[in-house]
Amino acid sequence: MFINPTRFIRANHRTSWNPKKKKAREEEGTKLASLPSLQARRLSVLTAKMLTVSVKWQKKVFEGIEIDVTLPPYVFKAQLYDLTGVPPERQKIMVKGGLLKDDADWSAIGVKDGQKLMMMGTADEIVKAPEKAIVFAEDLPEEEQATNLGYSAGLVNLGNTCYMNSTVQCLKSVPELKAALSNYSLAGRSNDVDQTSHMLTVATRELFSDLDKSVNAVSPSQFWMVLRKKYPQFSQLQNGMHMQQDAEECWTQLLYTLSQSLKAPTSSEDSDAVKALFGVNLRSRLHCQESGEESSETESVYSLKCHISHEVNHLHEGLKHGLKGELEKTSPALGRSALYLKESLIDSLPRYLTVQFVRFFWKRETNQKAKILRKVDYPLELDIYDLCSEDLRKKLEAPRQKLRDEEGKKLGLQTSAKSSAKDSDVKMTDAEASSHGSGESSTVTPQEGASSEKETHMTGIYDLVSVLTHKGRSADSGHYVAWVKQESGKWIQYDDDHPSLQREEDITKLSGGGDWHMAYIIMYKARFVSM
């Protein structure tokens, strides 16, 4: 075997015997052995900084409490808080020289290991466990969950049924209509009501009830089936699918059916619940320009029309246009048909005022309905005093003055001399009482439990409670959505099966002018005063 001499010499050089170095290494090892280990030294340092004391508080003694003297006394007080429940700011700990301060220096205080300290102070009240176990919202019955949400469920779209879903959501927001439906029964059915009208009324009642009880989207299949049976035009098909229909037509037909069903079996108009809620009496003046003849007539409608033209920028202007028009009828003086100018005024007010924006018209060039996209603003608060007849205005004057005085009092303003003596008797109400008659007297029956000497009077002022919008360019397509104000004051958008919270300031932005959702039908609720 070959041995490298160089490697052999180096290896022997590293391991060669050196007596002097060996002795030095032995002396160094003896010194190291006499020193404490690193762990021992660290322990001695920690021990020097920790004190163990006992603390007496009230009748209790807490033994073996360690104090880290490198930390301020406030930390020690926090330890005692965990043991006693006495907050640091309430603790009074007796030490040499007085009370222990939060920022004191432990070395200056002179606390010794094993010393017994005294503490005074009252503990926080112990939070009691709830008497009833906590129940989470998702564990509640579905009906209670629906109540806690503050708004009802959405409706499943069964295939181009958004026009129907949005109509149902808007009408369902009227509590008086729901109350009338809940009282409807086969026993109270009038002989004039046919079977399909009865079935549609019952289906409406059941659908309203299902929406109030559910947190999940409700399928309106039964209601839709009966609606199509009563009104076959909603069964139209195109390419094997049900066509989109006009929400205004659905709204009108449904209200007409309910007006027939919910009318009590008497000849009195007071029994017409739907008319009392939505009916508007119009007094019209007819003038023939050819013969100079004049006549008048009255009619009852369930909604006012807001006509849209290049002159109309606001709802109020559109309503004025809607109350004027032309019609052709037989002239007794001329003995033939002639053109008459018709001007109408509101002669009685409903509890809920419905307005339709006349956005669709028949376009001959394309042989289909076209849409007017023009922006028409509408307010959250609508005053229709100047659209009323002279007789109705006189009836509204006193309630309006009372309303102004009451609002003035809230603002700290001086009220009028005539009504200041009775201001204390005026109260704003939500007008939840049942209305009787067509509303000509502009008064309603007092609420149950209210003084019989007071009556609620209409003021001609209305507050917006629902908006039905249409998105798209054609009445036969596009999408309908309902925007409904809840009793809590919050606005909910019902986009079929998806309800969502909305800001009030965004509701009046649905006024048109583009391809976004724009108001098609809006509903206002009357504001009343008690006198």
Coordinates of C-alpha atoms in Angstrom, one line a residue:
M1 CA 0.0 0.0 0.0
F2 CA 1.3 3.4 -0.9
I3 CA 1.5 6.0 1.9
N4 CA 1.6 9.7 1.1
P5 CA 4.5 11.0 3.3
T6 CA 3.1 14.6 3.4
R7 CA -0.3 13.5 4.8
F8 CA 1.5 11.3 7.3
I9 CA 3.6 14.1 8.6
R10 CA 0.6 16.6 8.9
A11 CA -1.5 14.0 10.8
N12 CA 1.3 13.3 13.3
H13 CA 1.9 17.0 13.6
R14 CA -1.7 17.6 14.7
T15 CA -1.7 14.8 17.3
S16 CA 1.9 15.2 18.6
W17 CA 2.4 15.1 22.4
N18 CA 2.9 18.5 24.1
P19 CA 3.2 18.4 27.9
K20 CA 2.9 22.2 28.4
K21 CA -0.3 22.5 26.5
K22 CA -1.8 19.6 28.3
K23 CA -1.2 21.2 31.7
A24 CA -2.8 24.5 30.5
R25 CA -5.8 22.7 29.2
E26 CA -6.3 21.0 32.6
E27 CA -6.0 24.2 34.5
E28 CA -8.6 25.9 32.2
G29 CA -11.0 23.0 32.7
T30 CA -10.7 23.3 36.5
K31 CA -11.7 27.0 36.3
L32 CA -14.7 26.2 34.0
A33 CA -15.9 23.5 36.3
S34 CA -15.9 25.8 39.3
L35 CA -18.2 28.3 37.4
P36 CA -22.1 27.8 37.4
S37 CA -23.6 26.6 34.2
L38 CA -25.3 29.1 31.7
Q39 CA -28.7 27.8 32.7
A40 CA -27.9 28.2 36.3
R41 CA -26.7 31.7 35.8
R42 CA -29.9 32.6 33.9
L43 CA -32.0 31.1 36.7
S44 CA -30.2 33.1 39.3
V45 CA -30.9 36.4 37.4
L46 CA -34.6 35.6 37.1
T47 CA -34.8 34.7 40.7
A48 CA -33.3 38.0 41.7
K49 CA -36.1 39.8 39.7
M50 CA -39.1 37.7 41.0
L51 CA -40.7 38.1 44.5
T52 CA -43.4 35.8 45.9
V53 CA -46.0 37.5 48.1
S54 CA -49.4 36.8 49.6
V55 CA -52.3 39.2 49.4
K56 CA -55.3 39.5 51.8
W57 CA -58.5 40.8 50.3
Q58 CA -61.7 40.8 52.4
K59 CA -61.7 37.3 54.1
K60 CA -59.6 35.7 51.4
V61 CA -55.8 35.2 51.3
F62 CA -54.1 34.6 48.0
E63 CA -50.8 32.8 48.5
G64 CA -47.8 32.5 46.2
I65 CA -48.4 35.5 43.9
E66 CA -45.3 36.3 41.9
I67 CA -44.2 39.8 41.3
D68 CA -41.8 40.6 38.4
V69 CA -40.0 43.7 39.8
T70 CA -38.8 44.6 36.3
L71 CA -42.4 45.5 35.4
P72 CA -44.5 48.3 36.8
P73 CA -46.9 47.6 39.7
Y74 CA -49.9 48.0 37.3
V75 CA -49.0 44.6 35.9
F76 CA -49.2 43.2 39.4
K77 CA -52.7 44.9 39.8
A78 CA -53.8 43.2 36.6
Q79 CA -52.8 39.8 38.2
L80 CA -55.0 40.7 41.2
Y81 CA -57.9 41.7 38.9
D82 CA -57.8 38.2 37.4
L83 CA -57.9 36.7 41.0
T84 CA -60.4 39.0 42.7
G85 CA -62.4 40.7 40.0
V86 CA -61.4 44.1 41.4
P87 CA -60.5 46.5 38.5
P88 CA -57.0 48.1 38.9
E89 CA -58.4 51.5 39.3
R90 CA -60.4 50.4 42.4
Q91 CA -57.5 48.5 44.1
K92 CA -55.9 50.1 47.1
I93 CA -52.8 48.0 48.1
M94 CA -51.0 49.0 51.4
V95 CA -47.2 49.2 51.2
K96 CA -44.6 51.0 53.1
G97 CA -45.1 54.7 52.7
G98 CA -48.8 54.5 51.7
L99 CA -50.7 53.1 48.7
L100 CA -49.1 51.3 45.8
K101 CA -49.0 53.5 42.7
D102 CA -49.3 52.1 39.2
D103 CA -45.9 53.5 38.1
A104 CA -44.0 53.1 41.4
D105 CA -40.4 51.7 41.6
W106 CA -40.4 48.3 43.3
S107 CA -36.8 48.8 44.5
A108 CA -37.9 52.0 46.3
I109 CA -40.9 50.4 47.9
G110 CA -38.9 47.7 49.6
V111 CA -41.3 44.8 49.2
K112 CA -39.6 41.6 50.4
D113 CA -40.0 38.0 49.3
G114 CA -42.7 36.3 51.3
Q115 CA -44.3 39.6 52.5
K116 CA -48.1 39.7 53.1
L117 CA -49.9 42.7 51.4
M118 CA -53.3 44.1 52.2
M119 CA -55.7 45.1 49.4
M120 CA -59.1 46.9 49.5
G121 CA -61.6 47.4 46.7
T122 CA -65.0 46.2 45.4
A123 CA -65.2 43.7 42.5
D124 CA -67.2 44.2 39.3
E125 CA -70.7 42.7 39.4
I126 CA -70.6 39.2 38.0
V127 CA -72.6 39.0 34.8
K128 CA -75.5 36.7 35.3
A129 CA -76.2 34.0 32.8
P130 CA -79.3 34.7 30.7
E131 CA -82.5 33.2 32.1
K132 CA -83.4 32.0 28.6
A133 CA -80.9 30.2 26.4
I134 CA -79.7 32.2 23.4
V135 CA -81.5 31.3 20.3
F136 CA -79.8 32.1 17.0
A137 CA -81.9 33.6 14.1
E138 CA -81.3 30.6 11.9
D139 CA -82.7 28.3 14.6
L140 CA -86.1 30.1 14.8
P141 CA -89.2 28.8 13.0
E142 CA -89.4 30.1 9.4
E143 CA -92.3 32.4 10.2
E144 CA -90.4 34.1 13.1
Q145 CA -87.3 34.5 10.9
A146 CA -89.5 36.3 8.3
T147 CA -90.8 38.7 11.0
N148 CA -87.3 39.4 12.2
L149 CA -86.1 40.3 8.6
G150 CA -88.5 43.2 8.5
Y151 CA -89.6 42.4 5.0
S152 CA -91.3 39.5 3.2
A153 CA -89.9 37.0 0.8
G154 CA -89.4 37.3 -2.9
L155 CA -91.2 35.5 -5.7
V156 CA -89.9 32.9 -8.1
N157 CA -89.9 33.9 -11.7
L158 CA -91.9 31.2 -13.6
G159 CA -90.8 32.4 -17.0
N160 CA -91.4 36.0 -17.9
T161 CA -93.6 36.5 -14.9
C162 CA -91.7 39.5 -13.4
Y163 CA -94.7 41.8 -14.4
M164 CA -96.9 39.7 -12.2
N165 CA -94.3 39.4 -9.3
S166 CA -93.7 43.1 -9.1
T167 CA -97.5 43.8 -9.2
V168 CA -98.1 41.4 -6.3
Q169 CA -95.3 42.9 -4.2
C170 CA -96.6 46.4 -4.6
L171 CA -100.2 45.6 -3.8
K172 CA -99.2 43.4 -0.9
S173 CA -97.6 46.4 0.8
V174 CA -101.2 47.8 1.5
P175 CA -102.1 46.5 4.9
E176 CA -105.8 47.4 4.5
L177 CA -106.0 45.3 1.4
K178 CA -104.4 42.3 3.2
A179 CA -106.9 42.7 6.0
A180 CA -109.8 42.7 3.6
L181 CA -108.5 39.6 2.0
S182 CA -108.0 37.8 5.3
N183 CA -111.7 38.4 6.1
Y184 CA -112.8 37.1 2.7
S185 CA -114.6 33.7 2.7
L186 CA -116.8 31.7 0.4
A187 CA -119.7 32.4 2.8
G188 CA -119.3 36.1 2.2
R189 CA -119.0 35.8 -1.5
S190 CA -121.4 37.9 -3.5
N191 CA -123.7 36.2 -6.1
D192 CA -122.3 38.5 -8.7
V193 CA -118.8 37.0 -8.3
D194 CA -118.0 34.2 -10.7
Q195 CA -116.0 31.1 -9.8
T196 CA -112.7 32.2 -11.4
S197 CA -112.9 35.6 -9.7
H198 CA -113.4 33.9 -6.4
M199 CA -110.5 31.5 -7.1
L200 CA -108.2 34.4 -8.0
T201 CA -109.2 36.3 -4.8
V202 CA -108.5 33.2 -2.7
A203 CA -105.2 32.7 -4.5
T204 CA -104.2 36.3 -3.8
R205 CA -105.0 35.9 -0.1
E206 CA -102.9 32.7 0.1
L207 CA -100.0 34.2 -1.8
F208 CA -99.9 37.2 0.5
S209 CA -99.9 35.0 3.5
D210 CA -97.2 32.7 2.2
L211 CA -95.0 35.7 1.5
D212 CA -95.3 37.0 5.0
K213 CA -94.5 33.6 6.6
S214 CA -91.5 32.6 4.4
V215 CA -87.9 33.7 4.4
N216 CA -87.2 31.8 1.2
A217 CA -88.6 32.7 -2.3
V218 CA -92.2 31.7 -2.8
S219 CA -93.4 30.1 -6.0
P220 CA -96.6 31.8 -7.2
S221 CA -97.6 28.9 -9.4
Q222 CA -101.1 28.5 -8.1
F223 CA -101.8 32.2 -8.4
W224 CA -100.4 32.3 -11.9
M225 CA -102.5 29.4 -13.0
V226 CA -105.7 31.1 -11.7
L227 CA -104.7 34.5 -13.2
R228 CA -104.3 32.9 -16.6
K229 CA -107.6 31.1 -16.3
K230 CA -109.4 34.4 -15.4
Y231 CA -107.5 36.5 -18.0
P232 CA -106.4 34.3 -20.9
Q233 CA -104.3 37.1 -22.4
F234 CA -101.6 36.3 -19.9
S235 CA -101.2 32.8 -21.4
Q236 CA -99.8 34.1 -24.7
L237 CA -96.9 32.0 -26.0
Q238 CA -94.0 32.9 -28.3
N239 CA -91.6 30.2 -29.5
G240 CA -93.1 27.8 -26.9
M241 CA -92.5 30.2 -24.0
H242 CA -94.9 32.5 -22.1
M243 CA -94.6 36.1 -23.3
Q244 CA -93.7 39.1 -21.2
Q245 CA -96.9 41.0 -20.3
D246 CA -97.8 44.6 -19.3
A247 CA -97.6 45.1 -15.5
E248 CA -100.1 47.9 -15.7
E249 CA -102.7 45.5 -17.3
C250 CA -102.0 42.9 -14.6
W251 CA -102.4 45.6 -11.9
T252 CA -105.7 46.9 -13.3
Q253 CA -107.2 43.4 -13.9
L254 CA -106.3 42.1 -10.5
L255 CA -107.7 45.2 -8.7
Y256 CA -110.9 45.0 -10.7
T257 CA -111.3 41.3 -9.7
L258 CA -110.6 42.1 -6.0
S259 CA -113.1 45.1 -6.1
Q260 CA -115.8 42.7 -7.2
S261 CA -115.0 39.9 -4.7
L262 CA -114.4 42.1 -1.7
K263 CA -117.5 44.2 -2.2
A264 CA -120.0 43.3 0.5
P265 CA -123.3 41.9 -0.8
T266 CA -125.2 45.2 -0.4
S267 CA -126.0 48.0 -2.9
S268 CA -124.2 50.6 -0.8
E269 CA -121.0 52.1 -2.2
D270 CA -119.6 52.1 1.3
S271 CA -119.2 48.3 1.0
D272 CA -116.6 48.6 -1.8
A273 CA -113.3 48.1 0.0
V274 CA -111.1 48.4 -3.0
K275 CA -112.7 51.6 -4.2
A276 CA -112.3 53.1 -0.8
L277 CA -108.6 52.3 -0.9
F278 CA -107.7 53.1 -4.5
G279 CA -110.8 54.8 -6.1
V280 CA -110.5 58.4 -7.4
N281 CA -113.7 60.2 -8.3
L282 CA -113.2 62.7 -11.2
R283 CA -115.6 65.5 -12.1
S284 CA -115.2 66.4 -15.8
R285 CA -116.4 69.4 -17.8
L286 CA -117.1 68.7 -21.5
H287 CA -117.1 71.6 -24.0
C288 CA -118.0 71.3 -27.7
Q289 CA -116.1 74.0 -29.7
E290 CA -118.5 73.7 -32.6
S291 CA -121.8 74.2 -30.9
G292 CA -120.6 75.7 -27.6
E293 CA -122.4 73.0 -25.6
E294 CA -121.2 72.3 -22.2
S295 CA -122.0 69.3 -19.9
S296 CA -120.5 67.6 -16.9
E297 CA -120.0 64.0 -15.9
T298 CA -118.4 62.0 -13.1
E299 CA -116.4 58.8 -13.2
S300 CA -114.4 56.6 -10.8
V301 CA -110.9 55.4 -11.7
Y302 CA -108.2 53.4 -9.9
S303 CA -105.3 55.4 -11.1
L304 CA -104.3 58.8 -12.5
K305 CA -102.3 59.0 -15.7
C306 CA -99.1 61.0 -16.1
H307 CA -98.9 61.9 -19.8
I308 CA -95.3 62.4 -21.1
S309 CA -94.4 64.9 -23.7
H310 CA -91.5 67.2 -24.5
E311 CA -93.1 69.7 -22.1
V312 CA -93.3 67.3 -19.1
N313 CA -90.3 67.2 -16.8
H314 CA -92.1 66.5 -13.5
L315 CA -94.9 64.3 -12.3
H316 CA -97.2 67.2 -11.4
E317 CA -97.0 68.6 -15.0
G318 CA -97.8 65.1 -16.4
L319 CA -100.8 64.8 -14.1
K320 CA -102.2 68.1 -15.3
H321 CA -101.8 66.9 -18.9
G322 CA -103.5 63.6 -18.0
L323 CA -106.6 65.4 -16.6
K324 CA -107.1 67.1 -20.0
G325 CA -108.0 65.5 -23.3
E326 CA -110.3 65.3 -26.3
L327 CA -113.1 62.8 -27.1
E328 CA -115.6 62.4 -29.8
K329 CA -119.3 62.0 -29.0
T330 CA -122.7 62.8 -30.3
S331 CA -123.7 66.4 -30.1
P332 CA -127.5 66.9 -29.4
A333 CA -127.4 70.4 -30.9
L334 CA -125.6 69.3 -34.1
G335 CA -127.2 66.0 -34.4
R336 CA -124.0 64.3 -35.2
S337 CA -120.7 63.3 -33.8
A338 CA -118.4 66.2 -32.7
L339 CA -115.1 66.8 -30.9
Y340 CA -115.3 67.7 -27.2
L341 CA -112.6 69.1 -24.9
K342 CA -112.6 67.3 -21.6
E343 CA -111.1 68.8 -18.4
S344 CA -111.2 66.8 -15.2
L345 CA -110.7 67.6 -11.5
I346 CA -110.4 65.3 -8.6
D347 CA -113.6 65.3 -6.6
S348 CA -112.7 62.7 -3.9
L349 CA -109.4 61.3 -2.6
P350 CA -108.4 57.7 -2.1
R351 CA -106.3 56.4 0.8
Y352 CA -103.7 55.2 -1.7
L353 CA -103.2 57.2 -4.9
T354 CA -101.8 55.2 -7.8
V355 CA -100.2 57.0 -10.8
Q356 CA -99.3 55.3 -14.1
F357 CA -96.6 56.9 -16.3
V358 CA -97.9 56.6 -19.9
R359 CA -94.6 55.5 -21.3
F360 CA -95.8 53.0 -24.0
F361 CA -97.5 53.9 -27.2
W362 CA -98.3 52.0 -30.4
K363 CA -95.8 52.7 -33.1
R364 CA -97.3 52.1 -36.5
E365 CA -94.0 51.9 -38.3
T366 CA -92.9 48.8 -36.4
N367 CA -96.4 47.7 -35.5
Q368 CA -95.5 47.3 -31.8
K369 CA -95.5 49.1 -28.5
A370 CA -92.6 51.6 -28.2
K371 CA -91.4 53.2 -25.0
I372 CA -90.9 56.9 -24.1
L373 CA -87.5 57.1 -22.3
R374 CA -87.9 60.7 -21.2
K375 CA -86.9 61.5 -17.7
V376 CA -89.9 62.6 -15.5
D377 CA -89.1 63.4 -11.9
Y378 CA -91.4 62.5 -9.0
P379 CA -91.2 63.4 -5.3
L380 CA -91.3 61.4 -2.1
E381 CA -94.1 63.8 -1.0
L382 CA -96.8 64.7 -3.4
D383 CA -99.4 67.6 -2.9
I384 CA -102.3 67.4 -5.3
Y385 CA -104.4 70.2 -3.8
D386 CA -104.4 72.3 -7.1
L387 CA -105.7 69.2 -9.0
C388 CA -108.8 69.0 -6.8
S389 CA -112.3 70.4 -7.5
E390 CA -113.4 73.6 -5.7
D391 CA -115.7 71.8 -3.3
L392 CA -112.9 69.4 -2.3
R393 CA -110.4 72.2 -1.8
K394 CA -112.7 73.8 0.7
K395 CA -112.9 70.6 2.7
L396 CA -109.1 70.3 2.6
E397 CA -108.3 73.8 3.8
A398 CA -108.9 73.3 7.6
P399 CA -107.0 70.0 7.7
R400 CA -104.1 71.4 5.7
Q401 CA -103.9 74.4 8.1
K402 CA -103.8 72.1 11.0
L403 CA -101.1 70.1 9.4
R404 CA -99.0 73.3 8.7
D405 CA -99.5 74.4 12.3
E406 CA -98.5 71.1 13.7
E407 CA -95.3 71.0 11.5
G408 CA -94.6 74.6 12.5
K409 CA -94.8 73.7 16.1
K410 CA -92.2 71.0 15.6
L411 CA -89.9 73.6 14.0
G412 CA -90.6 76.1 16.8
L413 CA -92.7 78.5 14.6
Q414 CA -95.7 80.5 15.7
T415 CA -99.0 78.9 14.6
S416 CA -102.0 80.7 13.0
A417 CA -104.3 82.5 15.4
K418 CA -107.4 80.6 14.2
S419 CA -106.2 77.1 14.9
S420 CA -103.6 77.7 17.7
A421 CA -106.2 77.0 20.4
K422 CA -106.8 73.5 19.0
D423 CA -103.2 72.6 18.1
S424 CA -103.0 70.2 21.0
D425 CA -105.8 68.1 19.5
V426 CA -104.0 67.5 16.2
K427 CA -102.1 64.3 15.8
M428 CA -100.5 62.9 12.7
T429 CA -101.8 59.4 12.0
D430 CA -100.9 56.6 9.6
A431 CA -104.5 56.4 8.6
E432 CA -104.7 52.7 9.4
A433 CA -108.4 52.9 10.2
S434 CA -110.9 51.5 7.8
S435 CA -112.3 54.0 5.4
H436 CA -116.0 54.3 4.6
G437 CA -117.6 55.9 1.6
S438 CA -115.9 57.2 -1.5
G439 CA -114.1 59.8 0.4
E440 CA -116.1 62.9 -0.7
S441 CA -116.1 64.2 2.8
S442 CA -112.3 63.8 3.0
T443 CA -112.8 62.2 6.5
V444 CA -112.4 58.6 7.8
T445 CA -113.6 56.8 10.8
P446 CA -111.3 57.2 13.9
Q447 CA -109.0 54.4 14.8
E448 CA -110.2 51.8 17.2
G449 CA -109.6 53.0 20.8
A450 CA -109.4 56.7 19.7
S451 CA -111.7 59.3 21.0
S452 CA -115.1 59.3 19.2
E453 CA -115.0 63.1 19.1
K454 CA -112.1 63.1 16.7
E455 CA -112.1 62.2 13.0
T456 CA -109.1 61.8 10.7
H457 CA -109.2 64.1 7.8
M458 CA -107.3 64.0 4.5
T459 CA -104.9 66.8 3.7
G460 CA -104.3 66.3 -0.1
I461 CA -100.7 65.4 0.7
Y462 CA -99.3 61.9 0.0
D463 CA -96.2 60.0 0.8
L464 CA -94.5 57.6 -1.7
V465 CA -94.8 53.9 -0.6
S466 CA -94.0 51.8 -3.7
V467 CA -92.6 52.1 -7.2
L468 CA -92.9 49.5 -10.0
T469 CA -90.2 50.0 -12.6
H470 CA -89.5 48.7 -16.1
K471 CA -86.1 48.2 -17.7
G472 CA -85.8 47.9 -21.4
R473 CA -87.1 49.4 -24.6
S474 CA -90.3 47.5 -25.3
A475 CA -93.4 46.6 -23.3
D476 CA -93.3 43.1 -24.6
S477 CA -89.8 42.5 -23.3
G478 CA -87.5 44.0 -20.6
H479 CA -87.8 43.4 -16.9
Y480 CA -90.1 44.6 -14.1
V481 CA -89.1 45.2 -10.5
A482 CA -90.9 46.4 -7.4
W483 CA -89.5 48.9 -4.9
V484 CA -91.5 48.9 -1.7
K485 CA -91.3 51.0 1.5
Q486 CA -91.6 48.9 4.7
E487 CA -93.3 49.8 7.9
S488 CA -89.9 50.4 9.4
G489 CA -89.2 53.1 6.7
K490 CA -86.7 51.0 4.9
W491 CA -87.0 50.5 1.1
I492 CA -86.7 47.0 -0.3
Q493 CA -86.1 46.2 -4.0
Y494 CA -88.0 43.0 -5.0
D495 CA -86.3 41.7 -8.1
D496 CA -88.3 38.5 -8.4
D497 CA -86.7 36.0 -5.8
H498 CA -84.0 38.4 -4.7
P499 CA -85.1 41.1 -2.2
S500 CA -82.4 43.7 -1.3
L501 CA -82.2 46.8 0.9
Q502 CA -82.1 50.2 -0.9
R503 CA -81.4 53.8 0.1
E504 CA -84.3 56.2 0.0
E505 CA -82.4 58.8 -2.0
D506 CA -82.0 56.2 -4.8
I507 CA -85.7 55.6 -5.1
T508 CA -86.4 59.0 -6.8
K509 CA -83.6 58.3 -9.3
L510 CA -85.8 55.8 -11.0
S511 CA -87.2 58.6 -13.1
G512 CA -86.0 57.5 -16.6
G513 CA -83.8 59.1 -19.2
G514 CA -81.9 56.0 -20.2
D515 CA -81.9 52.2 -20.2
W516 CA -81.9 51.9 -16.4
H517 CA -85.0 51.0 -14.4
M518 CA -87.6 53.7 -14.7
A519 CA -90.9 54.3 -12.8
Y520 CA -93.9 52.9 -14.6
I521 CA -96.4 52.7 -11.7
I522 CA -96.0 54.6 -8.4
M523 CA -98.2 54.5 -5.3
Y524 CA -98.6 57.1 -2.6
K525 CA -100.2 56.9 0.8
A526 CA -102.5 59.7 2.1
R527 CA -101.4 61.8 5.0
F528 CA -104.1 62.5 7.6
V529 CA -104.6 64.8 10.6
S530 CA -107.0 64.2 13.6
M531 CA -109.4 67.0 14.4

